[in-house]
PDB file of C-alpha atoms in Angstrom:
ATOM      1  CA  MET A   1     -61.164  30.611 -10.208  1.00  0.00           C
ATOM      2  CA  PRO A   2     -59.914  34.123 -10.139  1.00  0.00           C
ATOM      3  CA  TYR A   3     -56.239  34.725 -10.511  1.00  0.00           C
ATOM      4  CA  SER A   4     -54.738  36.583  -7.561  1.00  0.00           C
ATOM      5  CA  PRO A   5     -51.333  38.129  -7.974  1.00  0.00           C
ATOM      6  CA  PRO A   6     -48.611  36.984  -5.600  1.00  0.00           C
ATOM      7  CA  PRO A   7     -47.980  39.170  -2.570  1.00  0.00           C
ATOM      8  CA  ARG A   8     -45.828  42.117  -3.450  1.00  0.00           C
ATOM      9  CA  THR A   9     -42.247  41.708  -2.253  1.00  0.00           C
ATOM     10  CA  PRO A  10     -39.832  44.529  -2.800  1.00  0.00           C
ATOM     11  CA  SER A  11     -37.021  43.711  -5.143  1.00  0.00           C
ATOM     12  CA  GLY A  12     -34.406  45.781  -3.273  1.00  0.00           C
ATOM     13  CA  PRO A  13     -33.424  46.192   0.349  1.00  0.00           C
ATOM     14  CA  ARG A  14     -36.113  47.148   2.796  1.00  0.00           C
ATOM     15  CA  ARG A  15     -36.372  50.568   4.346  1.00  0.00           C
ATOM     16  CA  ARG A  16     -35.365  49.269   7.800  1.00  0.00           C
ATOM     17  CA  SER A  17     -32.260  47.659   6.357  1.00  0.00           C
ATOM     18  CA  LEU A  18     -31.274  50.882   4.648  1.00  0.00           C
ATOM     19  CA  LEU A  19     -31.834  52.927   7.803  1.00  0.00           C
ATOM     20  CA  ALA A  20     -29.873  50.477   9.923  1.00  0.00           C
ATOM     21  CA  SER A  21     -27.029  50.450   7.398  1.00  0.00           C
ATOM     22  CA  ALA A  22     -26.936  54.245   7.241  1.00  0.00           C
ATOM     23  CA  ALA A  23     -26.954  54.539  11.028  1.00  0.00           C
ATOM     24  CA  GLY A  24     -24.177  51.965  11.322  1.00  0.00           C
ATOM     25  CA  ALA A  25     -22.083  53.729   8.712  1.00  0.00           C
ATOM     26  CA  ALA A  26     -22.556  57.052  10.497  1.00  0.00           C
ATOM     27  CA  LEU A  27     -21.472  55.499  13.798  1.00  0.00           C
ATOM     28  CA  LEU A  28     -18.411  53.951  12.225  1.00  0.00           C
ATOM     29  CA  ALA A  29     -17.466  57.205  10.553  1.00  0.00           C
ATOM     30  CA  GLY A  30     -17.949  59.060  13.823  1.00  0.00           C
ATOM     31  CA  CYS A  31     -15.689  56.627  15.662  1.00  0.00           C
ATOM     32  CA  SER A  32     -12.916  56.637  13.109  1.00  0.00           C
ATOM     33  CA  ALA A  33     -12.670  60.294  12.210  1.00  0.00           C
ATOM     34  CA  GLY A  34     -13.045  63.590  13.978  1.00  0.00           C
ATOM     35  CA  PRO A  35     -15.217  66.459  12.839  1.00  0.00           C
ATOM     36  CA  ASP A  36     -12.461  67.626  10.510  1.00  0.00           C
ATOM     37  CA  SER A  37     -11.231  64.294   9.291  1.00  0.00           C
ATOM     38  CA  GLY A  38      -8.567  65.936   7.156  1.00  0.00           C
ATOM     39  CA  ASP A  39      -5.130  66.455   8.688  1.00  0.00           C
ATOM     40  CA  SER A  40      -6.156  67.375  12.221  1.00  0.00           C
ATOM     41  CA  GLY A  41      -6.527  64.363  14.517  1.00  0.00           C
ATOM     42  CA  GLY A  42      -5.006  61.564  12.510  1.00  0.00           C
ATOM     43  CA  SER A  43      -2.113  63.281  10.816  1.00  0.00           C
ATOM     44  CA  PRO A  44       1.281  61.717  11.324  1.00  0.00           C
ATOM     45  CA  SER A  45       2.630  64.922  12.807  1.00  0.00           C
ATOM     46  CA  VAL A  46      -0.097  65.050  15.471  1.00  0.00           C
ATOM     47  CA  SER A  47       0.432  61.361  16.258  1.00  0.00           C
ATOM     48  CA  ALA A  48       4.201  61.739  16.294  1.00  0.00           C
ATOM     49  CA  ARG A  49       4.002  64.722  18.637  1.00  0.00           C
ATOM     50  CA  ALA A  50       1.603  62.913  20.975  1.00  0.00           C
ATOM     51  CA  ARG A  51       3.795  59.804  20.984  1.00  0.00           C
ATOM     52  CA  ALA A  52       6.941  61.853  21.673  1.00  0.00           C
ATOM     53  CA  ARG A  53       5.245  63.708  24.511  1.00  0.00           C
ATOM     54  CA  ALA A  54       4.016  60.452  26.033  1.00  0.00           C
ATOM     55  CA  ALA A  55       7.548  59.020  25.830  1.00  0.00           C
ATOM     56  CA  ARG A  56       8.983  62.151  27.503  1.00  0.00           C
ATOM     57  CA  ASP A  57       6.325  62.032  30.229  1.00  0.00           C
ATOM     58  CA  SER A  58       7.084  58.364  30.938  1.00  0.00           C
ATOM     59  CA  ALA A  59      10.822  59.083  31.001  1.00  0.00           C
ATOM     60  CA  ALA A  60      10.264  61.952  33.453  1.00  0.00           C
ATOM     61  CA  LEU A  61       8.146  59.691  35.669  1.00  0.00           C
ATOM     62  CA  LEU A  62      10.849  57.049  35.477  1.00  0.00           C
ATOM     63  CA  GLU A  63      13.377  59.642  36.658  1.00  0.00           C
ATOM     64  CA  ARG A  64      11.068  60.422  39.554  1.00  0.00           C
ATOM     65  CA  TYR A  65      10.957  56.747  40.504  1.00  0.00           C
ATOM     66  CA  ASP A  66      14.759  56.650  40.334  1.00  0.00           C
ATOM     67  CA  ALA A  67      15.023  59.694  42.599  1.00  0.00           C
ATOM     68  CA  VAL A  68      12.711  58.121  45.180  1.00  0.00           C
ATOM     69  CA  LEU A  69      14.612  54.835  45.000  1.00  0.00           C
ATOM     70  CA  ALA A  70      17.923  56.653  45.496  1.00  0.00           C
ATOM     71  CA  ALA A  71      16.558  58.563  48.495  1.00  0.00           C
ATOM     72  CA  HIS A  72      14.682  55.599  50.005  1.00  0.00           C
ATOM     73  CA  PRO A  73      16.424  52.301  49.193  1.00  0.00           C
ATOM     74  CA  ALA A  74      14.099  50.461  51.590  1.00  0.00           C
ATOM     75  CA  LEU A  75      11.303  50.946  49.011  1.00  0.00           C
ATOM     76  CA  THR A  76      13.203  49.070  46.299  1.00  0.00           C
ATOM     77  CA  GLU A  77      11.235  45.827  46.492  1.00  0.00           C
ATOM     78  CA  ARG A  78       7.935  47.660  46.482  1.00  0.00           C
ATOM     79  CA  LEU A  79       8.743  50.081  43.653  1.00  0.00           C
ATOM     80  CA  ARG A  80      10.779  47.815  41.357  1.00  0.00           C
ATOM     81  CA  PRO A  81       7.770  46.296  39.520  1.00  0.00           C
ATOM     82  CA  LEU A  82       6.079  49.684  39.085  1.00  0.00           C
ATOM     83  CA  ARG A  83       9.304  51.251  37.832  1.00  0.00           C
ATOM     84  CA  ALA A  84       9.742  48.378  35.361  1.00  0.00           C
ATOM     85  CA  GLU A  85       6.266  49.033  33.950  1.00  0.00           C
ATOM     86  CA  VAL A  86       6.924  52.764  33.632  1.00  0.00           C
ATOM     87  CA  SER A  87      10.125  51.901  31.757  1.00  0.00           C
ATOM     88  CA  ALA A  88       8.140  49.606  29.443  1.00  0.00           C
ATOM     89  CA  HIS A  89       5.619  52.407  28.857  1.00  0.00           C
ATOM     90  CA  ALA A  90       8.384  54.797  27.808  1.00  0.00           C
ATOM     91  CA  GLN A  91       9.719  52.185  25.396  1.00  0.00           C
ATOM     92  CA  ALA A  92       6.229  51.469  24.027  1.00  0.00           C
ATOM     93  CA  PHE A  93       5.904  55.146  23.104  1.00  0.00           C
ATOM     94  CA  GLY A  94       9.255  55.036  21.339  1.00  0.00           C
ATOM     95  CA  GLY A  95      11.418  56.442  24.110  1.00  0.00           C
ATOM     96  CA  THR A  96      14.589  54.940  25.458  1.00  0.00           C
ATOM     97  CA  THR A  97      15.120  54.157  29.108  1.00  0.00           C
ATOM     98  CA  ALA A  98      17.751  52.827  31.420  1.00  0.00           C
ATOM     99  CA  THR A  99      17.554  49.082  31.904  1.00  0.00           C
ATOM    100  CA  LYS A 100      17.901  49.076  35.658  1.00  0.00           C
ATOM    101  CA  ALA A 101      17.269  51.370  38.577  1.00  0.00           C
ATOM    102  CA  PRO A 102      20.219  53.387  39.841  1.00  0.00           C
ATOM    103  CA  SER A 103      22.033  52.319  42.962  1.00  0.00           C
ATOM    104  CA  PRO A 104      20.938  54.001  46.191  1.00  0.00           C
ATOM    105  CA  THR A 105      24.167  56.018  46.203  1.00  0.00           C
ATOM    106  CA  ALA A 106      23.689  57.387  42.689  1.00  0.00           C
ATOM    107  CA  SER A 107      23.277  61.120  42.332  1.00  0.00           C
ATOM    108  CA  THR A 108      19.809  62.280  41.380  1.00  0.00           C
ATOM    109  CA  ALA A 109      20.694  65.899  40.691  1.00  0.00           C
ATOM    110  CA  SER A 110      21.045  65.215  36.980  1.00  0.00           C
ATOM    111  CA  THR A 111      17.680  63.462  36.771  1.00  0.00           C
ATOM    112  CA  ALA A 112      15.591  66.450  37.809  1.00  0.00           C
ATOM    113  CA  SER A 113      12.652  66.886  35.511  1.00  0.00           C
ATOM    114  CA  THR A 114      10.453  69.813  34.682  1.00  0.00           C
ATOM    115  CA  ALA A 115       7.395  67.580  34.828  1.00  0.00           C
ATOM    116  CA  PHE A 116       7.983  66.498  38.422  1.00  0.00           C
ATOM    117  CA  PRO A 117       9.760  68.277  41.279  1.00  0.00           C
ATOM    118  CA  SER A 118      13.325  67.145  41.891  1.00  0.00           C
ATOM    119  CA  ALA A 119      13.123  67.196  45.692  1.00  0.00           C
ATOM    120  CA  VAL A 120      12.182  63.872  47.232  1.00  0.00           C
ATOM    121  CA  PRO A 121      10.378  64.035  50.590  1.00  0.00           C
ATOM    122  CA  THR A 122      12.388  62.647  53.485  1.00  0.00           C
ATOM    123  CA  ALA A 123       9.527  60.503  54.786  1.00  0.00           C
ATOM    124  CA  GLU A 124       8.841  57.327  52.807  1.00  0.00           C
ATOM    125  CA  LYS A 125       5.082  57.800  53.140  1.00  0.00           C
ATOM    126  CA  ASP A 126       5.326  61.301  51.634  1.00  0.00           C
ATOM    127  CA  ALA A 127       7.601  60.067  48.834  1.00  0.00           C
ATOM    128  CA  LEU A 128       5.042  57.379  47.957  1.00  0.00           C
ATOM    129  CA  ALA A 129       2.231  59.936  48.063  1.00  0.00           C
ATOM    130  CA  ASP A 130       4.174  62.169  45.661  1.00  0.00           C
ATOM    131  CA  LEU A 131       4.743  59.255  43.273  1.00  0.00           C
ATOM    132  CA  ALA A 132       1.044  58.384  43.478  1.00  0.00           C
ATOM    133  CA  ALA A 133       0.106  61.990  42.692  1.00  0.00           C
ATOM    134  CA  ALA A 134       2.519  62.022  39.741  1.00  0.00           C
ATOM    135  CA  GLU A 135       1.085  58.744  38.406  1.00  0.00           C
ATOM    136  CA  ARG A 136      -2.499  59.978  38.851  1.00  0.00           C
ATOM    137  CA  GLY A 137      -1.816  63.319  37.186  1.00  0.00           C
ATOM    138  CA  LEU A 138      -0.091  61.714  34.217  1.00  0.00           C
ATOM    139  CA  ALA A 139      -2.884  59.142  33.869  1.00  0.00           C
ATOM    140  CA  ASP A 140      -5.446  61.957  33.794  1.00  0.00           C
ATOM    141  CA  ARG A 141      -3.502  63.909  31.151  1.00  0.00           C
ATOM    142  CA  ARG A 142      -3.179  60.795  29.009  1.00  0.00           C
ATOM    143  CA  ALA A 143      -6.867  60.005  29.317  1.00  0.00           C
ATOM    144  CA  LYS A 144      -7.674  63.472  27.960  1.00  0.00           C
ATOM    145  CA  ALA A 145      -5.005  63.313  25.251  1.00  0.00           C
ATOM    146  CA  LEU A 146      -6.172  59.998  23.842  1.00  0.00           C
ATOM    147  CA  LEU A 147      -9.265  61.699  22.448  1.00  0.00           C
ATOM    148  CA  ASP A 148      -7.068  63.597  19.988  1.00  0.00           C
ATOM    149  CA  VAL A 149      -5.077  60.687  18.562  1.00  0.00           C
ATOM    150  CA  PRO A 150      -6.058  57.905  16.168  1.00  0.00           C
ATOM    151  CA  GLY A 151      -6.646  54.175  16.702  1.00  0.00           C
ATOM    152  CA  GLU A 152      -3.651  52.234  17.960  1.00  0.00           C
ATOM    153  CA  LEU A 153      -2.034  55.199  19.690  1.00  0.00           C
ATOM    154  CA  ALA A 154      -5.309  55.977  21.481  1.00  0.00           C
ATOM    155  CA  ARG A 155      -5.569  52.367  22.644  1.00  0.00           C
ATOM    156  CA  LEU A 156      -1.961  52.430  23.861  1.00  0.00           C
ATOM    157  CA  MET A 157      -2.521  55.700  25.708  1.00  0.00           C
ATOM    158  CA  ALA A 158      -5.704  54.356  27.289  1.00  0.00           C
ATOM    159  CA  SER A 159      -3.919  51.219  28.437  1.00  0.00           C
ATOM    160  CA  VAL A 160      -0.987  53.160  29.885  1.00  0.00           C
ATOM    161  CA  ALA A 161      -3.354  55.639  31.561  1.00  0.00           C
ATOM    162  CA  ALA A 162      -5.184  52.724  33.189  1.00  0.00           C
ATOM    163  CA  ALA A 163      -1.870  51.265  34.342  1.00  0.00           C
ATOM    164  CA  GLY A 164      -0.892  54.642  35.799  1.00  0.00           C
ATOM    165  CA  ALA A 165      -4.168  54.816  37.707  1.00  0.00           C
ATOM    166  CA  ALA A 166      -3.512  51.312  39.044  1.00  0.00           C
ATOM    167  CA  HIS A 167       0.012  52.353  40.067  1.00  0.00           C
ATOM    168  CA  ALA A 168      -1.424  55.346  41.945  1.00  0.00           C
ATOM    169  CA  TYR A 169      -3.829  53.020  43.740  1.00  0.00           C
ATOM    170  CA  LEU A 170      -1.069  50.575  44.660  1.00  0.00           C
ATOM    171  CA  LEU A 171       1.156  53.386  45.912  1.00  0.00           C
ATOM    172  CA  THR A 172      -1.553  54.819  48.163  1.00  0.00           C
ATOM    173  CA  GLU A 173      -3.520  51.745  49.217  1.00  0.00           C
ATOM    174  CA  GLY A 174      -0.495  49.500  49.634  1.00  0.00           C
ATOM    175  CA  ALA A 175       0.685  51.664  52.525  1.00  0.00           C
ATOM    176  CA  LYS A 176      -2.494  51.008  54.503  1.00  0.00           C
TER     177      LYS A 176
END
C-alpha cells in the first residue's frame, strides 16, 4: 500500500482572508481619517471652531424664532416645540440660550442677527416661509460641514441637520 501524503493545508491565513482583512482595514482607515490625517480634519482647533460656529448658528436661528414669535404671537403654540429644539441644539453644541421665548411685547431690535435678516414679514405665512428657509439653509450648511469634522461632532451635526430639515418641512407643509 503506497503512502500518500495528507492534502496540503496552508499553515497561515489564506490569501482571501488576507485580502479581505486588508480591504476592511483600508475602509476603516478611510472612514476614520481624511487624506491628511495629521492635524487637518480631526484637530481640536478645527472641531472647536466647527462646534462654536454651530452654536452661534443655532443661537442666531433661535433669535429669529424669537423675533417671529414677538411679531406673531398667534404662532406661539405652533412654534414653541420647534423653538425648544433649536434651543437644545444650541446647548448641544456648547452654546447658551434663553430658557423661554420672549413675551410678544418684547423688543426684537437687540436680537437682530447677521445670519438672518432682522425684519419679520407682517404676514404669518411669509414669516413661516422665512423660518423654513432659514432652517433649510442652515441644515444644508451643516450637512456640508459635517464632512470636515470627526466622529461624534459629525454625528451631532448630521442629527441636527436632519432635525432642521424636518423643521423646514413642518413649517411649510403644516400651513397646507
